[in-house]
Coordinates of C-alpha atoms in Angstrom, one line a residue:
Chain A
M136 CA -18.2 30.6 -10.6
D137 CA -14.8 29.0 -10.0
L138 CA -14.6 25.4 -8.8
T139 CA -13.6 24.8 -5.2
V140 CA -11.1 22.1 -4.2
A141 CA -14.1 19.9 -3.2
D142 CA -15.8 20.5 -6.6
T143 CA -12.5 19.6 -8.3
I144 CA -12.0 16.3 -6.4
R145 CA -15.7 15.4 -7.1
E146 CA -15.4 16.0 -10.8
I147 CA -12.1 14.1 -11.1
I148 CA -13.7 11.1 -9.4
R149 CA -16.8 11.3 -11.6
G150 CA -14.6 11.3 -14.7
H151 CA -12.4 8.5 -13.4
I152 CA -15.4 6.3 -12.9
A153 CA -17.0 7.1 -16.2
E154 CA -14.0 7.1 -18.4
N155 CA -11.3 4.9 -16.8
D156 CA -13.4 2.1 -15.2
G157 CA -12.1 3.6 -12.0
V158 CA -13.5 2.8 -8.6
V159 CA -13.7 4.5 -5.2
L160 CA -13.6 2.6 -1.9
G161 CA -14.3 3.9 1.6
Q162 CA -16.5 3.9 4.6
C163 CA -19.7 6.0 4.7
L164 CA -19.1 7.5 1.2
S165 CA -22.7 8.4 0.9
A166 CA -23.2 9.6 4.4
V167 CA -24.5 13.1 5.0
G168 CA -22.6 15.5 2.7
W169 CA -20.9 12.9 0.6
I170 CA -17.6 13.5 2.4
Q171 CA -17.8 17.3 2.3
N172 CA -19.2 17.2 -1.2
T173 CA -16.0 15.5 -2.6
I174 CA -17.8 12.3 -3.7
P175 CA -20.3 12.3 -6.6
A176 CA -23.8 11.5 -5.5
Q177 CA -24.1 8.2 -7.4
T178 CA -23.9 4.5 -6.8
E179 CA -21.9 3.6 -9.9
G180 CA -18.2 3.1 -9.2
L181 CA -18.5 3.5 -5.4
I182 CA -17.9 0.6 -3.0
E183 CA -19.1 1.1 0.5
L184 CA -16.7 -0.7 2.6
P185 CA -17.8 -2.4 5.9
M186 CA -16.4 -0.7 9.0
T187 CA -13.1 -2.5 8.8
D188 CA -10.1 -0.2 9.3
V189 CA -7.9 -3.3 9.2
A190 CA -8.9 -5.0 6.0
G191 CA -10.3 -2.0 4.0
A192 CA -6.9 -0.8 2.7
G193 CA -6.1 -4.4 1.7
M194 CA -9.2 -4.5 -0.5
A195 CA -8.1 -1.3 -2.2
V196 CA -4.7 -2.8 -2.7
G197 CA -6.2 -5.8 -4.4
M198 CA -8.2 -3.7 -6.8
A199 CA -5.0 -1.8 -7.7
V200 CA -3.1 -5.0 -8.3
A201 CA -5.9 -6.1 -10.6
G202 CA -5.6 -2.8 -12.6
R203 CA -8.6 -0.7 -11.5
R204 CA -6.6 2.3 -10.2
P205 CA -8.8 2.6 -7.0
I206 CA -9.3 5.8 -5.0
F207 CA -9.2 4.8 -1.3
V208 CA -10.9 7.4 0.9
I209 CA -9.9 7.9 4.6
R210 CA -12.4 10.3 6.1
Y211 CA -10.1 11.2 9.0
Q212 CA -6.4 10.6 9.0
S213 CA -6.7 9.1 12.4
F214 CA -8.2 6.1 10.6
L215 CA -4.9 5.5 9.0
W216 CA -3.3 3.9 12.0
L217 CA -5.1 0.7 11.4
N218 CA -5.3 1.0 7.6
S219 CA -1.6 1.8 7.1
S220 CA -0.1 -1.7 6.8
P221 CA -1.5 -2.7 3.4
I222 CA -0.5 0.8 2.1
V223 CA 3.1 0.9 3.3
N224 CA 3.9 -2.8 3.3
Y225 CA 2.0 -4.0 0.2
A226 CA 1.3 -1.1 -2.2
A227 CA 4.5 0.8 -1.5
K228 CA 6.7 -2.3 -1.7
C229 CA 5.0 -3.9 -4.7
K230 CA 7.4 -2.7 -7.4
E231 CA 10.5 -3.3 -5.4
I232 CA 9.6 -6.9 -4.5
W233 CA 7.5 -8.1 -7.4
G234 CA 8.2 -5.7 -10.2
Y235 CA 4.6 -4.8 -10.9
S236 CA 2.7 -1.8 -9.7
C237 CA 0.0 -1.2 -7.2
P238 CA -1.3 2.3 -8.0
V239 CA -3.8 3.0 -5.3
F240 CA -4.7 6.7 -4.8
V241 CA -5.0 7.3 -1.1
R242 CA -7.2 10.3 -0.2
A243 CA -6.3 10.9 3.5
I244 CA -8.3 13.8 4.9
A245 CA -6.9 15.8 7.8
D246 CA -9.0 18.0 10.1
E247 CA -8.5 19.9 13.3
G248 CA -10.3 21.7 16.0
N249 CA -14.2 21.6 15.9
G250 CA -14.2 19.5 19.0
L251 CA -12.6 16.5 17.3
G252 CA -10.3 15.8 20.2
P253 CA -7.1 13.9 20.9
V254 CA -7.1 11.4 18.0
H255 CA -9.2 12.7 15.1
S256 CA -7.9 16.3 15.3
N257 CA -4.7 15.7 13.5
C258 CA -2.6 15.3 10.4
Y259 CA -0.5 12.2 10.2
H260 CA 1.2 12.4 6.8
S261 CA 4.7 12.4 8.3
I262 CA 4.8 8.7 9.2
F263 CA 4.0 7.8 5.6
M264 CA 7.0 9.8 4.3
H265 CA 9.2 7.5 6.3
M266 CA 8.4 4.5 4.1
P267 CA 10.0 3.9 0.7
G268 CA 7.9 3.5 -2.4
L269 CA 5.2 6.0 -1.5
P270 CA 5.2 9.5 -2.8
V271 CA 3.4 12.0 -0.5
C272 CA 1.8 15.2 -1.5
A273 CA -0.6 17.8 0.0
P274 CA -2.6 19.7 -2.6
M275 CA -4.4 22.7 -1.3
T276 CA -5.8 24.3 -4.4
P277 CA -8.0 23.2 -7.4
G278 CA -5.0 23.5 -9.8
E279 CA -2.7 21.6 -7.5
Y280 CA -5.3 18.8 -7.2
R281 CA -5.5 18.5 -11.0
Q282 CA -1.7 18.5 -11.1
I283 CA -1.2 15.6 -8.7
W284 CA -4.1 13.7 -10.3
D285 CA -2.4 14.0 -13.7
W286 CA 0.8 12.8 -12.0
Y287 CA -1.0 9.7 -10.6
M288 CA -2.6 8.8 -13.9
T289 CA 0.7 9.0 -15.8
H290 CA 2.7 7.0 -13.2
D291 CA 2.3 3.5 -11.8
D292 CA 3.1 4.3 -8.2
P293 CA 0.7 4.5 -5.3
L294 CA 0.2 8.1 -4.1
F295 CA -0.5 9.3 -0.6
V296 CA -2.6 12.5 -0.9
S297 CA -2.8 14.4 2.4
E298 CA -5.9 16.5 2.1
H299 CA -7.1 19.0 4.6
R300 CA -10.7 20.0 5.2
R301 CA -9.7 23.6 5.5
C302 CA -9.1 23.8 1.8
F303 CA -12.2 22.1 0.5
R304 CA -14.3 25.3 0.1
S305 CA -11.5 27.3 -1.4
A306 CA -11.3 28.1 -5.1
E307 CA -8.2 30.1 -4.7
E308 CA -4.8 29.3 -6.2
L309 CA -2.0 30.1 -3.9
P310 CA 1.1 31.3 -5.8
D311 CA 4.5 31.7 -4.2
I312 CA 5.2 35.2 -2.8
V313 CA 8.8 36.2 -3.5
S314 CA 10.4 39.6 -3.3
D315 CA 13.9 41.0 -3.6
R316 CA 13.2 43.0 -0.5
S317 CA 12.5 39.9 1.6
V318 CA 14.6 39.3 4.6
F319 CA 13.2 35.8 5.5
T320 CA 11.8 32.8 3.6
I321 CA 8.8 30.9 4.9
Y322 CA 8.0 27.4 3.5
A323 CA 4.5 26.0 4.1
A324 CA 2.6 22.8 3.5
S325 CA -0.9 21.6 4.1
A326 CA -3.2 23.9 5.9
A327 CA -0.2 25.9 7.1
R328 CA -0.3 27.4 3.6
F329 CA -3.3 29.5 4.7
T330 CA -2.0 30.6 8.1
A331 CA 1.4 31.4 6.5
R332 CA -0.2 33.8 4.1
E333 CA -1.8 35.6 6.9
A334 CA 1.5 35.7 8.8
V335 CA 3.3 37.2 5.8
R336 CA 0.6 39.9 5.7
M337 CA 0.9 40.6 9.4
L338 CA 4.7 40.7 9.2
A339 CA 4.7 43.0 6.2
E340 CA 2.5 45.5 8.2
Q341 CA 5.3 45.5 10.7
G342 CA 7.9 46.2 8.0
I343 CA 9.2 42.6 7.8
V344 CA 9.0 41.4 4.2
C345 CA 9.0 37.6 3.9
D346 CA 9.0 35.2 1.0
L347 CA 6.4 32.4 1.0
V348 CA 7.3 29.2 -0.9
N349 CA 4.6 26.6 -1.3
V350 CA 5.3 22.9 -0.6
L351 CA 3.1 20.7 -2.6
W352 CA 5.2 17.5 -2.6
L353 CA 6.4 16.4 0.8
K354 CA 8.1 13.4 -0.6
P355 CA 10.1 13.7 -2.8
F356 CA 10.6 17.3 -1.7
E357 CA 11.3 19.6 -4.7
L358 CA 14.9 20.8 -4.5
S359 CA 14.9 23.4 -7.4
E360 CA 15.7 27.0 -8.1
R361 CA 12.1 27.8 -7.2
T362 CA 12.5 26.4 -3.7
L363 CA 16.1 27.2 -3.0
A364 CA 16.9 30.6 -4.6
P365 CA 14.8 32.6 -2.1
L366 CA 16.5 30.9 0.9
R367 CA 20.0 31.5 -0.6
R368 CA 19.1 35.2 -0.8
T369 CA 17.6 35.7 2.7
G370 CA 19.8 33.1 4.5
K371 CA 17.1 32.3 7.0
G372 CA 14.0 30.1 6.7
L373 CA 11.1 28.5 8.5
M374 CA 9.3 25.3 7.4
L375 CA 5.6 25.1 8.4
D376 CA 3.3 22.1 8.5
S377 CA 0.0 21.0 10.0
A378 CA 1.4 17.8 11.4
Y379 CA 3.5 17.2 14.5
E380 CA 6.8 19.0 14.5
V381 CA 8.8 16.3 16.3
A382 CA 10.1 13.7 13.8
G383 CA 7.7 15.2 11.3
A384 CA 7.5 16.5 7.7
A385 CA 8.5 20.1 8.7
R386 CA 11.8 19.1 10.4
S387 CA 12.6 16.6 7.6
I388 CA 12.2 19.3 4.9
A389 CA 14.0 21.9 7.0
Y390 CA 16.9 19.5 7.1
E391 CA 16.9 19.1 3.3
L392 CA 16.8 22.9 2.8
M393 CA 19.7 23.4 5.2
D394 CA 21.7 20.7 3.6
A395 CA 21.1 22.1 0.2
T396 CA 21.9 25.8 1.0
G397 CA 23.8 26.0 4.3
A398 CA 21.2 28.5 5.4
R399 CA 19.6 28.2 8.9
V400 CA 16.0 26.7 8.7
R401 CA 13.8 26.0 11.6
A402 CA 10.6 24.0 11.7
L403 CA 7.2 24.7 13.1
G404 CA 4.2 22.3 13.4
M405 CA 1.9 20.9 15.9
A406 CA 3.2 21.1 19.5
D407 CA 4.2 17.8 21.1
R408 CA 1.0 17.2 23.0
S409 CA -2.4 15.6 22.2
P410 CA -5.1 18.1 21.1
G411 CA -8.1 18.4 23.4
A412 CA -11.7 18.7 22.3
S413 CA -12.3 21.9 24.1
R414 CA -11.1 25.2 22.5
H415 CA -8.5 26.0 25.1
L416 CA -6.8 22.6 24.6
E417 CA -6.7 22.7 20.8
N418 CA -3.4 21.9 19.0
G419 CA -3.2 22.3 15.3
T420 CA -1.7 24.1 12.4
P421 CA 0.6 26.9 13.5
T422 CA -1.4 30.1 13.8
P423 CA -0.3 33.4 12.1
E424 CA 0.7 34.7 15.5
R425 CA 2.9 31.7 16.3
I426 CA 4.5 31.9 12.8
A427 CA 5.1 35.6 13.1
A428 CA 6.7 35.2 16.6
A429 CA 9.0 32.4 15.3
V430 CA 10.1 34.6 12.4
K431 CA 10.9 37.5 14.6
E432 CA 12.8 35.4 17.0
M433 CA 15.0 34.1 14.2
L434 CA 15.6 37.6 12.9
T435 CA 16.7 39.0 16.3
Chain B
M289 CA -16.9 -29.8 19.4
M290 CA -13.4 -28.5 20.2
S291 CA -10.8 -28.1 17.5
R292 CA -8.5 -30.7 19.0
D293 CA -11.3 -33.3 18.8
L294 CA -11.4 -32.8 15.1
R295 CA -7.7 -33.5 14.5
R296 CA -7.9 -36.9 13.0
P297 CA -6.8 -38.2 9.6
D298 CA -10.3 -39.4 8.6
L299 CA -12.2 -36.2 9.4
G300 CA -15.0 -35.8 6.9
A301 CA -13.9 -38.9 5.0
I302 CA -16.1 -40.1 2.1
P303 CA -15.6 -43.9 2.0
G304 CA -14.4 -45.3 -1.3
L305 CA -13.9 -41.8 -2.8
A306 CA -10.5 -42.5 -4.3
A307 CA -11.7 -45.5 -6.1
T308 CA -14.3 -43.5 -8.0
W309 CA -11.6 -41.4 -9.6
P310 CA -10.2 -42.2 -13.1
E311 CA -6.7 -43.6 -12.8
A312 CA -5.1 -40.8 -14.8
R313 CA -6.6 -38.2 -12.5
T314 CA -5.4 -39.9 -9.4
L315 CA -1.9 -40.2 -10.8
E316 CA -1.9 -36.5 -11.8
L317 CA -3.0 -35.7 -8.2
F318 CA -0.1 -37.8 -6.9
R319 CA 2.3 -36.3 -9.3
R320 CA 1.5 -32.8 -7.9
L321 CA 1.8 -34.1 -4.4
C322 CA 5.2 -35.6 -5.1
E323 CA 6.6 -32.6 -6.8
I324 CA 5.8 -30.4 -3.7
R325 CA 7.3 -32.9 -1.3
H326 CA 10.5 -33.5 -3.2
F327 CA 10.8 -29.8 -4.0
D328 CA 10.6 -28.8 -0.4
L329 CA 12.9 -31.7 0.7
R330 CA 15.4 -30.3 -1.8
V331 CA 15.0 -26.8 -0.4
R332 CA 15.7 -28.3 3.0
R333 CA 18.8 -29.9 1.8
G334 CA 19.8 -26.7 0.1
Q335 CA 19.7 -24.9 3.4
I336 CA 21.5 -27.6 5.3
E337 CA 24.2 -27.5 2.6
K338 CA 24.2 -23.7 2.9
D339 CA 23.1 -23.1 -0.7
V340 CA 19.9 -21.4 0.6
D341 CA 20.5 -18.8 3.3
T342 CA 17.2 -16.9 3.5
L343 CA 14.3 -17.8 5.7
I344 CA 12.4 -20.8 4.4
Y345 CA 8.9 -22.1 5.3
L346 CA 8.4 -25.6 4.1
S347 CA 5.3 -27.5 3.3
V348 CA 6.6 -31.0 4.0
G349 CA 3.6 -32.9 5.5
Q350 CA 1.0 -30.5 4.1
E351 CA 1.5 -31.2 0.4
S352 CA -2.0 -32.7 -0.2
V353 CA -3.9 -29.5 0.6
A354 CA -2.3 -27.6 -2.3
A355 CA -2.3 -30.6 -4.6
G356 CA -6.0 -31.3 -3.9
V357 CA -7.2 -27.7 -4.3
S358 CA -5.3 -27.3 -7.5
M359 CA -7.1 -30.1 -9.1
A360 CA -10.2 -27.9 -9.2
M361 CA -8.9 -24.4 -9.0
R362 CA -5.7 -24.2 -11.1
G363 CA -5.9 -21.1 -13.3
S364 CA -7.7 -19.0 -10.7
W365 CA -6.1 -16.1 -8.9
L366 CA -4.0 -17.4 -6.1
L367 CA -3.0 -15.5 -3.0
G368 CA -0.9 -17.8 -0.9
Q369 CA 0.8 -17.4 2.5
H370 CA 4.4 -17.4 3.8
R371 CA 4.5 -21.2 3.6
G372 CA 3.7 -21.1 0.0
H373 CA 6.0 -23.3 -2.2
S374 CA 3.2 -25.9 -2.2
F375 CA 0.5 -23.8 -3.7
Y376 CA 3.0 -22.0 -6.0
L377 CA 4.0 -25.4 -7.5
A378 CA 0.5 -26.8 -7.5
F379 CA -0.9 -23.8 -9.4
D380 CA 1.9 -24.2 -11.9
G381 CA 4.1 -21.3 -11.0
R382 CA 7.3 -21.3 -13.0
R383 CA 10.0 -23.4 -11.4
E384 CA 13.3 -21.7 -12.4
P385 CA 12.4 -18.3 -10.9
L386 CA 11.3 -20.0 -7.7
V387 CA 14.6 -21.9 -7.3
D388 CA 16.6 -18.8 -8.2
E389 CA 14.7 -16.8 -5.6
L390 CA 15.6 -19.3 -2.9
L391 CA 19.2 -19.3 -4.1
G392 CA 19.3 -15.5 -3.8
L393 CA 19.8 -14.8 -7.5
P394 CA 18.7 -11.6 -9.3
T395 CA 16.7 -13.9 -11.7
G396 CA 14.6 -15.0 -8.8
C397 CA 10.9 -14.3 -9.0
C398 CA 11.4 -11.5 -6.5
G399 CA 14.8 -10.5 -7.7
G400 CA 16.2 -11.8 -4.4
M401 CA 14.2 -9.5 -2.3
G402 CA 12.1 -12.1 -0.5
G403 CA 13.2 -15.6 0.1
S404 CA 10.2 -17.9 0.7
P405 CA 7.3 -15.7 1.8
P406 CA 6.7 -13.3 -1.2
I407 CA 7.2 -15.8 -4.0
H408 CA 4.9 -15.0 -7.0
D409 CA 4.3 -15.5 -10.6
I410 CA 1.9 -12.7 -11.6
E411 CA 1.7 -13.9 -15.2
R412 CA 0.1 -17.0 -13.9
R413 CA -2.1 -15.1 -11.4
I414 CA 0.0 -16.1 -8.4
V415 CA 0.2 -13.0 -6.3
G416 CA 2.9 -12.5 -3.7
H417 CA 2.6 -12.5 0.1
I418 CA 4.3 -9.7 2.1
G419 CA 5.0 -11.8 5.1
L420 CA 2.4 -10.5 7.5
I421 CA 0.0 -13.4 8.1
G422 CA -3.5 -12.9 6.9
D423 CA -3.0 -9.6 5.2
Q424 CA -3.2 -11.3 1.8
V425 CA -6.9 -12.2 2.4
P426 CA -8.4 -8.7 1.9
V427 CA -6.2 -8.3 -1.1
A428 CA -8.0 -11.4 -2.5
A429 CA -11.3 -9.7 -2.0
G430 CA -10.0 -6.6 -3.8
I431 CA -9.0 -8.7 -6.8
A432 CA -12.4 -10.5 -6.8
M433 CA -14.2 -7.1 -6.8
A434 CA -12.0 -5.8 -9.5
R435 CA -12.4 -8.7 -11.8
P436 CA -16.0 -9.9 -11.8
G437 CA -16.4 -13.4 -13.0
E438 CA -12.9 -14.5 -12.1
R439 CA -12.3 -17.0 -9.3
V440 CA -9.8 -16.4 -6.5
V441 CA -8.2 -18.8 -4.0
S442 CA -7.1 -17.3 -0.7
V443 CA -4.8 -19.5 1.4
F444 CA -4.0 -18.9 5.0
G445 CA -3.2 -20.9 8.2
D446 CA -5.1 -21.5 11.4
G447 CA -3.1 -18.7 13.1
A448 CA -3.9 -16.2 10.3
A449 CA -7.6 -17.2 10.6
E450 CA -7.5 -15.3 13.9
E451 CA -6.4 -12.1 12.2
D452 CA -8.9 -9.3 11.8
Y453 CA -8.0 -9.2 8.1
V454 CA -9.5 -12.7 7.6
L455 CA -12.7 -12.2 9.7
A456 CA -13.5 -8.8 8.0
T457 CA -12.9 -10.3 4.6
L458 CA -15.2 -13.3 5.2
G459 CA -17.9 -10.7 6.0
M460 CA -17.2 -8.8 2.9
A461 CA -17.2 -11.9 0.7
A462 CA -20.5 -13.0 2.2
S463 CA -22.1 -9.6 1.7
R464 CA -21.0 -9.2 -1.9
K465 CA -21.0 -12.9 -2.9
L466 CA -17.4 -12.8 -4.0
P467 CA -16.1 -15.8 -5.8
I468 CA -13.4 -16.7 -3.4
L469 CA -12.4 -20.1 -2.1
F470 CA -10.9 -19.6 1.3
V471 CA -8.5 -22.4 2.2
C472 CA -7.2 -22.7 5.8
E473 CA -4.2 -25.0 6.1
D474 CA -4.9 -26.0 9.7
N475 CA -1.8 -27.6 11.1
D476 CA -3.0 -26.6 14.6
L477 CA 0.1 -24.6 15.3
S478 CA 1.0 -20.9 15.3
V479 CA 4.8 -21.3 15.4
L480 CA 4.6 -23.8 18.3
T481 CA 1.4 -22.6 20.1
P482 CA -1.5 -25.0 19.5
T483 CA -4.9 -23.8 18.6
R484 CA -6.4 -24.8 21.9
D485 CA -4.3 -22.3 23.7
R486 CA -5.4 -19.5 21.3
R487 CA -9.1 -19.8 20.8
E488 CA -12.2 -21.8 21.4
W489 CA -14.1 -21.3 18.1
L490 CA -14.0 -23.1 14.7
L491 CA -13.3 -21.2 11.5
A492 CA -16.0 -23.2 9.8
D493 CA -18.6 -22.2 12.4
V494 CA -17.6 -18.5 12.0
A495 CA -17.9 -18.8 8.2
R496 CA -21.3 -20.4 8.5
G497 CA -22.3 -17.5 10.8
F498 CA -21.5 -15.2 7.9
G499 CA -23.7 -17.3 5.7
I500 CA -20.8 -18.9 3.9
E501 CA -20.7 -22.6 3.1
A502 CA -17.9 -24.3 4.9
V503 CA -16.4 -27.7 5.4
D504 CA -14.0 -28.9 8.0
I505 CA -12.1 -31.9 6.7
A506 CA -8.8 -33.8 6.9
D507 CA -6.1 -33.5 4.2
D508 CA -6.9 -36.6 2.2
P509 CA -6.1 -35.2 -1.2
W510 CA -9.0 -36.9 -2.9
L511 CA -11.3 -35.4 -0.3
V512 CA -9.7 -32.0 -0.6
A513 CA -10.1 -32.1 -4.4
H514 CA -13.7 -33.3 -4.1
W515 CA -14.7 -30.3 -1.9
A516 CA -12.7 -27.8 -3.9
E517 CA -14.6 -28.9 -7.0
T518 CA -17.9 -29.1 -5.3
L519 CA -17.6 -25.6 -3.7
S520 CA -16.1 -24.0 -6.8
D521 CA -19.6 -23.4 -8.1
R522 CA -20.9 -22.2 -4.8
L523 CA -18.4 -19.5 -3.9
P524 CA -17.7 -17.9 -1.5
A525 CA -16.8 -20.9 0.5
V526 CA -14.4 -22.0 3.2
M527 CA -12.4 -25.1 3.5
N528 CA -10.7 -25.7 6.8
V529 CA -8.3 -28.6 6.1
R530 CA -6.7 -30.4 9.0
T531 CA -3.1 -31.2 8.1
C532 CA 0.3 -31.9 9.8
R533 CA 3.4 -29.7 9.6
G534 CA 6.3 -32.2 9.2
L535 CA 9.0 -29.6 9.9
W536 CA 9.5 -26.6 12.1
H537 CA 7.6 -23.4 11.5
V538 CA 10.7 -22.0 9.8
G539 CA 13.9 -23.7 8.7
T540 CA 14.8 -27.4 8.4
G541 CA 14.3 -28.9 11.8
S542 CA 11.8 -31.5 12.8
D543 CA 10.2 -32.6 16.1
D544 CA 9.0 -35.8 14.4
N545 CA 5.7 -35.7 16.3
A546 CA 3.1 -35.2 13.6
D547 CA -0.4 -36.5 14.3
W548 CA -0.3 -38.5 11.1
D549 CA 1.8 -39.0 7.9
R550 CA -0.5 -38.1 5.0
F551 CA 2.1 -39.0 2.4
A552 CA 2.4 -42.5 3.8
L553 CA -1.4 -42.8 3.9
V554 CA -1.7 -41.8 0.3
R555 CA 0.8 -44.4 -0.7
E556 CA -1.3 -47.0 1.1
T557 CA -4.4 -45.9 -0.7
L558 CA -2.6 -46.1 -4.1
A559 CA -1.4 -49.6 -3.3
E560 CA -5.0 -50.5 -2.5
L561 CA -6.0 -49.1 -5.9
G562 CA -3.4 -51.3 -7.5
L563 CA -1.3 -48.3 -8.4
A564 CA 1.7 -48.9 -6.3
D565 CA 4.2 -49.4 -9.1
K566 CA 2.9 -46.5 -11.1
A567 CA 3.0 -44.3 -8.0
A568 CA 6.6 -45.4 -7.3
A569 CA 7.6 -44.5 -10.8
I570 CA 6.0 -41.0 -10.5
E571 CA 7.8 -40.4 -7.2
S572 CA 11.1 -41.4 -8.7
E573 CA 10.5 -39.2 -11.8
T574 CA 9.5 -36.2 -9.8
E575 CA 12.4 -36.5 -7.4
K576 CA 14.8 -36.8 -10.3
G577 CA 13.2 -33.8 -12.1
V578 CA 13.5 -31.7 -9.0
E579 CA 17.2 -32.7 -8.6
E580 CA 18.0 -31.9 -12.2
L581 CA 16.3 -28.5 -11.8
W582 CA 18.3 -27.6 -8.7
T583 CA 21.6 -28.9 -10.2
S584 CA 21.0 -26.8 -13.2
R585 CA 20.3 -23.6 -11.2
L586 CA 23.2 -24.2 -8.9
R587 CA 25.5 -24.6 -11.9
T588 CA 24.1 -21.3 -13.2
R589 CA 24.8 -19.6 -9.9
S590 CA 28.3 -20.9 -9.8
A591 CA 28.9 -19.6 -13.3
K592 CA 28.0 -16.0 -12.2

């Protein structure tokens, strides 16, 4: 049976503790479900932090300065607001100011819906893209998780990993969908990768063939033939993300794509309002219906 | 008892303590104290003469805290604060990169990125401070957890003691018995706001509440060294050291209203110990050494 994303994360952590003298810090690591089964059920190598969302990240930073390559787990990205300062002001600036590295691996887990409400139902990776010295990625498949882990272990930078609970049970790899018959190019990051695939299928049934290009690295964004050639061919694009659209990752990357190709690219993310706990007030990753509507509007 | 009632130069004094020290150790303590004082007075002059144009936070008046703690803890990991020249020097950070940093040279210990607050010498376990008060304290806990068996000194001020960073880390250190000596340089001022206007609790009481041994003492350098040594085998521990900032929070100015002049009190004690002449010679030597260092680095800068 293929490993899911959760299985992959758990096995990477198990190996890091056993083979690299690695360590994991976070709150309630051993709580029910071991954080969606992404933490190995053991005590060795795990540090249960007290409920301090202000100082916890600083402790992880200290372990990174001392060479332990810590994995710092944020169970909901809403907890980042108070934890962010040591990450962006210390870990990310370490090399520029002091010349040594602070390679902390930040596992920031996004979630949405499920009654989580105005603060916890969200994805906040865009604000971290704003700060220098901190690469930001959003792996959604087992293979991508291994890829970004290998990157982390062969570099000396901190890494902000924007996870999403929607992918934890998935064992599927999500290759790009590119066709000479395409009339439109969709780019997607985070959980929008899943809704985008459904939108591409829906649009195809209506005779609108679209490319789907996956965005693993939010910062630095990959400007390459893989990402740019489809857009140059279709001339129109849409960048999707699970975070807020205003001043967010989707608009930032849409700008980079437009600047690189001259093609028109719009962005679609969370609407500019707080999500509610009740179903009729939810606000999250663009749905296939929203995506399909946005594509059709751009094509008319 | 209120914090203000504890602001006196003999708080926690152990009568006759200085006289129990070997002469060589006392003179080494004074040498460290002098170097800090003359270094920061030279930085001050550098800014007045416009050789130093970054923000500077000087330790004039507070020298004895770093000098005293270093007598027991030099070689430990050190996480200082924005007003950090004193601990950097007392823990034997390299001098030339420090001066170069203050002069804005690429050869500075931060390559010119920082000025005073983030000075560091990682090869000597002196870790830089980012400039947000108190946020270095949990980093100290992280280092202590990462390096079992290695001692850590975490320095902060009475203002930073109010930061959530500090209070949470005290709890963590108590729970995990981390070998950290927390040193609060308590000058009773957050910029210009006195402690009495900010809080009605004592750091030492809070530490004891967490189950951490704590002392609340004045900045007599022999007393500071005594407690640093005593507590070094009983970590984690907290030292709240009452001291007097001789200059403004930032920059070169002075209100000339310090509650006491520790440097003058130390000179008096040395005279009582019959060491006045040797102390004067040390003071003269260190002042000359600091001036030679600055002259050399200024010459290097001019040549670039």
